Amino acid sequence: MTSESRFAAIQWRGRDVRVEYVQIAPERTDAPLLVFLHEGLGSIAMWKDFPEKLCEAGGFRGLVFSRPAYGRSTPRDADEVWDVDFMHRQAHEVLPAFFEALGLEGKPWLFGHSDGGSISLLYAARFPDRVAGLVVLAPHIFVEDVTVANIELARQAYLETDMQKKLGRYHDDVYSAFWGWNRIWLHPPFRQWNIEDELGTIRCPVLAMQGIDDEYGTLRQIRDIALHVPQTQLLEIPDCGHSPHRDQPETAIVATVSFVGSHSQNLRENAQLRAK
């Protein structure tokens, strides 16, 4: 990211929390706003230049942020342990507080990867009138054996390789970022986590994309979204793993620009008809 990080102050879990964020092309005041929600070990820095490339290609505005515990945002307290509802709390508590702190107006588009995709779905399900649309990449809507197996491998790599050092490029507090994510996903009760029954209240358009070679989930994840949210458009990407924006960035950009552009045009036309 070429823009400099700023910080928003929110109250969460009974304490003051600062949320790191970057704005892209805020001068495009009439353009759709894409809010980027990172993966379970992600941050602003881990997106690298993808948000800027996507916003430039589509003429969008962008808002990229690091969730609490990640990047340069406030880390977890030393004794803070996340529970099975950790993604619900991000969607229902952190996102609304963050948007309020920024004085965000209008309906943003949420662009979420992995855990960020799940949080995007949960936000749109709880607040269907506050979002223009969703683009979700490799989201989770239930827990699969392949997901848990690879998160166990990530734990082993963190303990036995230089993974901790590499993550230090993206997080001020690597311990906070890694163990908050890893421990809850490997927590036995989390195996029952499932948000399928919550998706039916989503009313906005949804683009759900996933790599055919995704090592953290099967294509059932996005196909089952379409069963519950009929206005979902699916994109299954060949030669692509868990991160379409890194493995096949041009495919992700072209699909997103087309999807957001077409639905934004429909929204403008409907608004003009209502104004007549």
Tab-separated table of C-alpha atoms in Angstrom:
chain	number	residue	atom	x	y	z
A	1	MET	CA	0.000	0.000	0.000
A	2	THR	CA	1.362	3.399	-0.967
A	3	SER	CA	-1.003	5.426	1.239
A	4	GLU	CA	-0.047	6.045	4.844
A	5	SER	CA	-1.986	4.303	7.604
A	6	ARG	CA	-4.309	6.232	9.868
A	7	PHE	CA	-6.120	5.090	13.007
A	8	ALA	CA	-9.745	5.132	14.152
A	9	ALA	CA	-10.633	4.854	17.845
A	10	ILE	CA	-13.448	2.521	18.896
A	11	GLN	CA	-14.667	0.923	22.103
A	12	TRP	CA	-14.669	-2.871	21.988
A	13	ARG	CA	-14.606	-5.623	24.615
A	14	GLY	CA	-14.687	-2.968	27.318
A	15	ARG	CA	-11.539	-1.096	26.265
A	16	ASP	CA	-10.214	1.497	23.864
A	17	VAL	CA	-9.093	-0.043	20.585
A	18	ARG	CA	-7.405	1.619	17.644
A	19	VAL	CA	-8.082	0.330	14.147
A	20	GLU	CA	-5.477	0.844	11.432
A	21	TYR	CA	-6.911	1.895	8.070
A	22	VAL	CA	-5.958	3.292	4.661
A	23	GLN	CA	-8.177	5.129	2.186
A	24	ILE	CA	-7.779	4.736	-1.569
A	25	ALA	CA	-8.847	7.547	-3.934
A	26	PRO	CA	-11.201	9.264	-1.457
A	27	GLU	CA	-11.529	12.109	-3.970
A	28	ARG	CA	-13.756	9.846	-6.113
A	29	THR	CA	-16.724	10.871	-3.993
A	30	ASP	CA	-19.384	9.485	-6.367
A	31	ALA	CA	-17.623	6.145	-6.950
A	32	PRO	CA	-18.596	2.866	-5.250
A	33	LEU	CA	-16.699	2.309	-1.986
A	34	LEU	CA	-15.042	-1.101	-1.544
A	35	VAL	CA	-14.184	-2.093	2.034
A	36	PHE	CA	-11.466	-4.768	2.128
A	37	LEU	CA	-11.678	-7.389	4.912
A	38	HIS	CA	-8.556	-9.515	5.227
A	39	GLU	CA	-8.023	-13.208	5.909
A	40	GLY	CA	-7.390	-14.859	9.286
A	41	LEU	CA	-3.684	-13.970	9.321
A	42	GLY	CA	-3.991	-10.870	7.160
A	43	SER	CA	-3.609	-7.121	7.602
A	44	ILE	CA	-3.421	-4.009	5.454
A	45	ALA	CA	0.184	-4.797	4.565
A	46	MET	CA	-0.576	-8.361	3.525
A	47	TRP	CA	-2.953	-7.174	0.778
A	48	LYS	CA	0.129	-5.486	-0.787
A	49	ASP	CA	-0.946	-3.455	-3.836
A	50	PHE	CA	-4.009	-5.484	-4.818
A	51	PRO	CA	-6.639	-3.061	-3.396
A	52	GLU	CA	-5.053	-0.141	-5.249
A	53	LYS	CA	-4.945	-2.087	-8.521
A	54	LEU	CA	-8.579	-3.138	-8.169
A	55	CYS	CA	-9.767	0.364	-7.303
A	56	GLU	CA	-7.810	1.836	-10.202
A	57	ALA	CA	-9.220	-0.721	-12.637
A	58	GLY	CA	-12.803	-0.078	-11.566
A	59	GLY	CA	-12.609	3.608	-10.709
A	60	PHE	CA	-13.610	2.750	-7.135
A	61	ARG	CA	-12.832	4.245	-3.764
A	62	GLY	CA	-11.255	1.877	-1.246
A	63	LEU	CA	-11.099	1.433	2.515
A	64	VAL	CA	-8.593	-1.137	3.780
A	65	PHE	CA	-8.217	-1.900	7.480
A	66	SER	CA	-6.568	-4.281	9.920
A	67	ARG	CA	-8.973	-5.876	12.359
A	68	PRO	CA	-8.155	-5.610	16.079
A	69	ALA	CA	-5.282	-8.029	16.900
A	70	TYR	CA	-3.756	-7.668	13.415
A	71	GLY	CA	-1.368	-5.381	11.577
A	72	ARG	CA	-0.827	-2.170	13.505
A	73	SER	CA	-4.242	-2.257	15.170
A	74	THR	CA	-4.498	-2.825	18.912
A	75	PRO	CA	-3.345	-6.400	19.689
A	76	ARG	CA	-5.210	-8.865	21.866
A	77	ASP	CA	-4.683	-8.641	25.593
A	78	ALA	CA	-2.284	-11.318	26.796
A	79	ASP	CA	-5.145	-13.291	28.398
A	80	GLU	CA	-7.742	-12.587	25.689
A	81	VAL	CA	-9.100	-15.814	24.177
A	82	TRP	CA	-11.575	-15.704	21.310
A	83	ASP	CA	-14.696	-17.843	21.437
A	84	VAL	CA	-16.742	-19.596	18.750
A	85	ASP	CA	-18.584	-16.339	18.007
A	86	PHE	CA	-15.406	-14.415	17.144
A	87	MET	CA	-16.417	-13.721	13.532
A	88	HIS	CA	-19.943	-12.750	14.582
A	89	ARG	CA	-18.458	-10.195	16.980
A	90	GLN	CA	-16.315	-8.743	14.242
A	91	ALA	CA	-19.362	-8.417	11.964
A	92	HIS	CA	-21.898	-7.263	14.544
A	93	GLU	CA	-19.697	-5.126	16.817
A	94	VAL	CA	-16.354	-4.116	15.306
A	95	LEU	CA	-17.494	-3.236	11.775
A	96	PRO	CA	-20.430	-1.018	12.878
A	97	ALA	CA	-18.241	0.741	15.452
A	98	PHE	CA	-15.467	1.263	12.888
A	99	PHE	CA	-17.862	2.640	10.273
A	100	GLU	CA	-19.411	4.967	12.859
A	101	ALA	CA	-15.985	6.213	13.953
A	102	LEU	CA	-15.203	7.141	10.349
A	103	GLY	CA	-18.604	8.747	9.801
A	104	LEU	CA	-19.133	6.446	6.836
A	105	GLU	CA	-22.111	7.444	4.708
A	106	GLY	CA	-23.923	5.435	2.077
A	107	LYS	CA	-23.784	1.719	1.449
A	108	PRO	CA	-20.326	0.222	0.911
A	109	TRP	CA	-19.397	-2.888	-1.014
A	110	LEU	CA	-17.612	-5.431	1.160
A	111	PHE	CA	-14.681	-7.297	-0.407
A	112	GLY	CA	-13.702	-10.087	1.992
A	113	HIS	CA	-11.173	-12.895	1.802
A	114	SER	CA	-11.411	-16.126	3.855
A	115	ASP	CA	-12.404	-15.139	7.433
A	116	GLY	CA	-12.980	-11.649	6.031
A	117	GLY	CA	-15.439	-13.134	3.553
A	118	SER	CA	-17.314	-14.861	6.356
A	119	ILE	CA	-17.447	-11.612	8.333
A	120	SER	CA	-18.774	-9.827	5.244
A	121	LEU	CA	-21.569	-12.382	4.887
A	122	LEU	CA	-22.459	-12.074	8.574
A	123	TYR	CA	-22.559	-8.278	8.364
A	124	ALA	CA	-24.847	-8.331	5.328
A	125	ALA	CA	-27.100	-10.900	7.006
A	126	ARG	CA	-27.457	-8.814	10.195
A	127	PHE	CA	-27.618	-5.402	8.460
A	128	PRO	CA	-29.159	-6.070	5.018
A	129	ASP	CA	-29.977	-2.388	4.432
A	130	ARG	CA	-26.434	-1.148	5.095
A	131	VAL	CA	-24.491	-2.795	2.281
A	132	ALA	CA	-24.626	-2.402	-1.501
A	133	GLY	CA	-23.117	-5.792	-2.312
A	134	LEU	CA	-20.554	-8.426	-1.433
A	135	VAL	CA	-17.524	-9.888	-3.160
A	136	VAL	CA	-16.277	-12.830	-1.101
A	137	LEU	CA	-13.159	-14.850	-1.889
A	138	ALA	CA	-12.845	-18.347	-0.386
A	139	PRO	CA	-15.190	-17.598	2.529
A	140	HIS	CA	-16.021	-20.151	5.213
A	141	ILE	CA	-19.663	-20.874	6.071
A	142	PHE	CA	-18.985	-24.114	7.963
A	143	VAL	CA	-15.926	-26.015	9.180
A	144	GLU	CA	-14.431	-28.782	7.055
A	145	ASP	CA	-11.815	-31.410	7.883
A	146	VAL	CA	-9.466	-30.058	5.192
A	147	THR	CA	-9.591	-26.610	6.801
A	148	VAL	CA	-8.690	-27.887	10.240
A	149	ALA	CA	-5.948	-30.143	8.884
A	150	ASN	CA	-4.199	-27.273	7.126
A	151	ILE	CA	-4.566	-24.951	10.113
A	152	GLU	CA	-2.858	-27.657	12.179
A	153	LEU	CA	-0.051	-27.651	9.605
A	154	ALA	CA	0.162	-23.869	9.940
A	155	ARG	CA	0.603	-24.261	13.695
A	156	GLN	CA	3.424	-26.725	13.125
A	157	ALA	CA	5.083	-24.367	10.630
A	158	TYR	CA	4.817	-21.460	13.054
A	159	LEU	CA	6.571	-23.475	15.766
A	160	GLU	CA	9.213	-25.143	13.596
A	161	THR	CA	10.068	-22.776	10.722
A	162	ASP	CA	10.712	-19.063	10.131
A	163	MET	CA	6.987	-18.399	9.657
A	164	GLN	CA	6.923	-16.210	12.775
A	165	LYS	CA	9.658	-14.002	11.352
A	166	LYS	CA	7.862	-13.700	8.013
A	167	LEU	CA	4.597	-12.724	9.703
A	168	GLY	CA	6.506	-9.996	11.514
A	169	ARG	CA	6.535	-8.035	8.255
A	170	TYR	CA	2.764	-7.671	8.474
A	171	HIS	CA	1.931	-7.486	12.196
A	172	ASP	CA	3.313	-5.433	15.073
A	173	ASP	CA	2.377	-8.268	17.459
A	174	VAL	CA	2.776	-11.623	15.699
A	175	TYR	CA	1.804	-13.587	18.824
A	176	SER	CA	-1.529	-11.754	18.949
A	177	ALA	CA	-2.279	-12.294	15.265
A	178	PHE	CA	-1.280	-15.934	14.956
A	179	TRP	CA	-2.576	-17.454	18.168
A	180	GLY	CA	-5.862	-15.571	18.177
A	181	TRP	CA	-6.646	-17.129	14.790
A	182	ASN	CA	-5.028	-20.540	15.227
A	183	ARG	CA	-6.359	-21.425	18.658
A	184	ILE	CA	-10.001	-20.732	17.906
A	185	TRP	CA	-9.957	-22.638	14.615
A	186	LEU	CA	-8.420	-25.650	16.413
A	187	HIS	CA	-10.720	-25.305	19.438
A	188	PRO	CA	-12.860	-28.505	19.383
A	189	PRO	CA	-16.229	-26.731	19.898
A	190	PHE	CA	-15.501	-24.610	16.832
A	191	ARG	CA	-15.998	-27.702	14.658
A	192	GLN	CA	-19.750	-27.085	15.019
A	193	TRP	CA	-19.555	-23.489	13.750
A	194	ASN	CA	-21.958	-23.041	10.834
A	195	ILE	CA	-23.580	-19.862	9.493
A	196	GLU	CA	-25.671	-21.336	6.656
A	197	ASP	CA	-28.987	-20.678	8.405
A	198	GLU	CA	-28.096	-16.990	8.843
A	199	LEU	CA	-27.500	-16.246	5.168
A	200	GLY	CA	-31.135	-16.142	4.038
A	201	THR	CA	-31.589	-12.517	5.128
A	202	ILE	CA	-28.921	-11.246	2.699
A	203	ARG	CA	-30.653	-9.119	0.057
A	204	CYS	CA	-27.726	-7.533	-1.789
A	205	PRO	CA	-25.964	-9.007	-4.844
A	206	VAL	CA	-23.158	-11.448	-4.020
A	207	LEU	CA	-20.145	-12.565	-6.060
A	208	ALA	CA	-18.535	-15.628	-4.453
A	209	MET	CA	-15.253	-16.806	-5.950
A	210	GLN	CA	-12.958	-19.647	-4.952
A	211	GLY	CA	-9.942	-21.443	-6.333
A	212	ILE	CA	-10.549	-24.975	-7.504
A	213	ASP	CA	-7.316	-25.941	-5.706
A	214	ASP	CA	-8.216	-24.181	-2.443
A	215	GLU	CA	-6.274	-25.948	0.315
A	216	TYR	CA	-8.490	-24.539	3.083
A	217	GLY	CA	-11.932	-25.525	1.836
A	218	THR	CA	-13.936	-27.336	-0.822
A	219	LEU	CA	-16.170	-25.684	-3.406
A	220	ARG	CA	-19.138	-26.585	-1.226
A	221	GLN	CA	-18.381	-23.365	0.643
A	222	ILE	CA	-19.425	-21.052	-2.186
A	223	ARG	CA	-21.905	-23.442	-3.800
A	224	ASP	CA	-23.845	-23.642	-0.557
A	225	ILE	CA	-23.918	-19.839	-0.315
A	226	ALA	CA	-25.825	-19.877	-3.607
A	227	LEU	CA	-28.342	-22.335	-2.161
A	228	HIS	CA	-29.230	-19.868	0.604
A	229	VAL	CA	-28.708	-16.603	-1.305
A	230	PRO	CA	-30.180	-17.112	-4.801
A	231	GLN	CA	-28.827	-13.813	-6.165
A	232	THR	CA	-25.288	-15.165	-5.742
A	233	GLN	CA	-22.997	-15.328	-8.765
A	234	LEU	CA	-20.335	-18.056	-8.529
A	235	LEU	CA	-16.829	-18.015	-9.969
A	236	GLU	CA	-14.724	-21.175	-9.629
A	237	ILE	CA	-11.157	-20.386	-10.683
A	238	PRO	CA	-8.748	-22.986	-12.173
A	239	ASP	CA	-5.085	-23.060	-11.161
A	240	CYS	CA	-5.933	-21.165	-7.991
A	241	GLY	CA	-5.590	-21.923	-4.286
A	242	HIS	CA	-7.051	-20.203	-1.238
A	243	SER	CA	-6.144	-16.653	-2.319
A	244	PRO	CA	-7.592	-15.675	-5.717
A	245	HIS	CA	-6.296	-12.118	-5.376
A	246	ARG	CA	-2.738	-13.474	-5.147
A	247	ASP	CA	-2.963	-16.599	-7.339
A	248	GLN	CA	-5.126	-15.160	-10.140
A	249	PRO	CA	-5.273	-11.395	-9.524
A	250	GLU	CA	-6.365	-10.412	-13.029
A	251	THR	CA	-9.267	-12.848	-12.912
A	252	ALA	CA	-10.357	-11.477	-9.535
A	253	ILE	CA	-10.052	-7.874	-10.725
A	254	VAL	CA	-11.935	-8.348	-13.996
A	255	ALA	CA	-14.746	-10.273	-12.296
A	256	THR	CA	-15.097	-7.707	-9.495
A	257	VAL	CA	-15.055	-4.677	-11.788
A	258	SER	CA	-17.722	-6.239	-14.011
A	259	PHE	CA	-19.890	-7.328	-11.072
A	260	VAL	CA	-19.750	-4.075	-9.104
A	261	GLY	CA	-20.078	-1.979	-12.253
A	262	SER	CA	-23.180	-3.755	-13.528
A	263	HIS	CA	-24.976	-3.677	-10.184
A	264	SER	CA	-23.971	-0.069	-9.499
A	265	GLN	CA	-25.522	0.897	-12.835
A	266	ASN	CA	-28.724	-0.922	-11.857
A	267	LEU	CA	-28.785	0.931	-8.533
A	268	ARG	CA	-28.372	4.293	-10.299
A	269	GLU	CA	-31.122	3.504	-12.796
A	270	ASN	CA	-33.521	2.409	-10.047
A	271	ALA	CA	-32.786	5.567	-8.070
A	272	GLN	CA	-33.495	7.701	-11.143
A	273	LEU	CA	-36.806	5.911	-11.698
A	274	ARG	CA	-37.827	6.478	-8.079
A	275	ALA	CA	-36.961	10.173	-8.401
A	276	LYS	CA	-39.304	10.682	-11.378
